[in-house]
C-alpha atoms as one frame of an Amber mdcrd trajectory, in Angstrom:
protein
   3.440 -47.911  68.644   5.160 -50.980  70.003   6.362 -53.719  67.710   6.983
 -57.094  69.348   9.208 -59.733  67.694   7.661 -63.219  67.758   9.817 -66.261
  68.630   8.772 -69.191  66.443  11.430 -71.676  67.548  10.025 -75.174  67.885
   6.951 -74.320  65.778   5.752 -76.020  62.603   4.030 -73.628  60.209   1.616
 -74.523  57.412  -0.509 -72.427  55.078  -4.098 -72.606  56.346  -5.433 -70.133
  53.777  -3.613 -69.162  50.564  -2.571 -65.518  50.060  -5.402 -63.050  49.476
  -5.105 -59.324  48.761  -5.390 -57.235  51.941  -8.178 -54.736  51.426  -7.843
 -51.151  52.600 -11.502 -50.446  51.790 -13.965 -53.338  51.491 -16.635 -51.134
  49.887 -14.420 -50.077  46.981 -12.164 -53.143  46.871  -9.061 -50.933  47.215
  -6.005 -53.057  48.017  -3.776 -52.014  50.919  -0.183 -51.111  50.135   3.020
 -50.969  52.170   3.613 -47.372  53.277   7.370 -47.589  52.639   7.450 -49.346
  49.260   3.966 -48.786  47.820   3.768 -52.509  46.992   0.573 -54.536  47.457
  -0.042 -56.334  50.755  -1.353 -59.871  51.075  -2.977 -61.694  53.994  -2.114
 -65.365  54.540  -3.656 -67.689  57.130  -0.812 -69.547  58.839  -1.335 -72.558
  61.119   1.226 -72.482  63.929   1.660 -75.892  65.593   3.870 -76.542  68.595
   4.234 -76.417  72.363   0.995 -78.421  72.746  -1.160 -75.981  70.779  -2.296
 -75.163  67.262  -3.655 -71.833  66.099  -4.401 -70.102  62.802  -3.178 -66.513
  62.593  -3.623 -64.039  59.735  -0.222 -62.717  58.696   0.303 -59.717  56.410
   3.249 -59.680  54.005   4.257 -57.672  50.928   3.178 -59.601  47.815   6.733
 -59.613  46.362   8.059 -61.225  49.579   6.037 -64.437  49.123   8.083 -67.131
  47.406   6.849 -70.408  46.020   3.275 -71.553  45.595   1.344 -71.389  48.874
  -1.707 -73.630  48.825  -3.571 -75.005  51.836  -1.269 -77.292  53.830   2.010
 -76.013  52.352   4.821 -76.013  54.938   6.297 -72.504  55.157   9.138 -70.549
  56.684   8.007 -67.279  58.237  10.787 -64.687  58.394  10.782 -61.642  60.655
   7.368 -62.116  62.273   6.249 -59.221  64.478   3.111 -58.550  66.513   1.698
 -55.038  66.699  -1.075 -54.092  69.152  -3.727 -51.765  67.713  -6.767 -49.821
  68.872  -9.336 -47.947  66.769 -12.761 -46.482  67.167 -15.491 -47.731  64.826
 -18.980 -46.219  64.972 -18.356 -44.908  68.478 -17.057 -48.222  69.817 -13.425
 -48.861  70.680 -11.936 -52.031  69.246  -8.489 -53.475  69.806  -6.385 -56.448
  68.823  -3.022 -57.636  67.597  -1.940 -57.669  63.963   0.874 -59.856  62.635
   3.312 -58.928  59.885   6.147 -60.934  58.343   9.135 -59.798  56.335   8.764
 -62.875  54.091   6.920 -66.176  53.615   8.728 -68.999  51.825   7.274 -72.311
  50.684   9.181 -75.329  52.020   7.401 -77.743  49.651   9.767 -79.892  47.606
């Protein structure tokens, strides 16, 4: 599957939603893990502002690769952001979208 690097030059990034565990199974509450490391994954809402637009995007990152306290409105550095198109079939209906994953999220708060 294609992985597309995302250029964030000229963007301001803020935490829109603090980190939450990424669930693999909502019914059981099982937390998703990174296939390579086995470490827990987190989902963070990031507000990207720049180029005349603002948009909140959910970004997945390994829990250990989040540094500093990320509360709503915290300025952050997003390292190694990639976009990955996906397509699945749920209950006989095809669904598709783009997921975002970062190598690291770092608080820029003083």
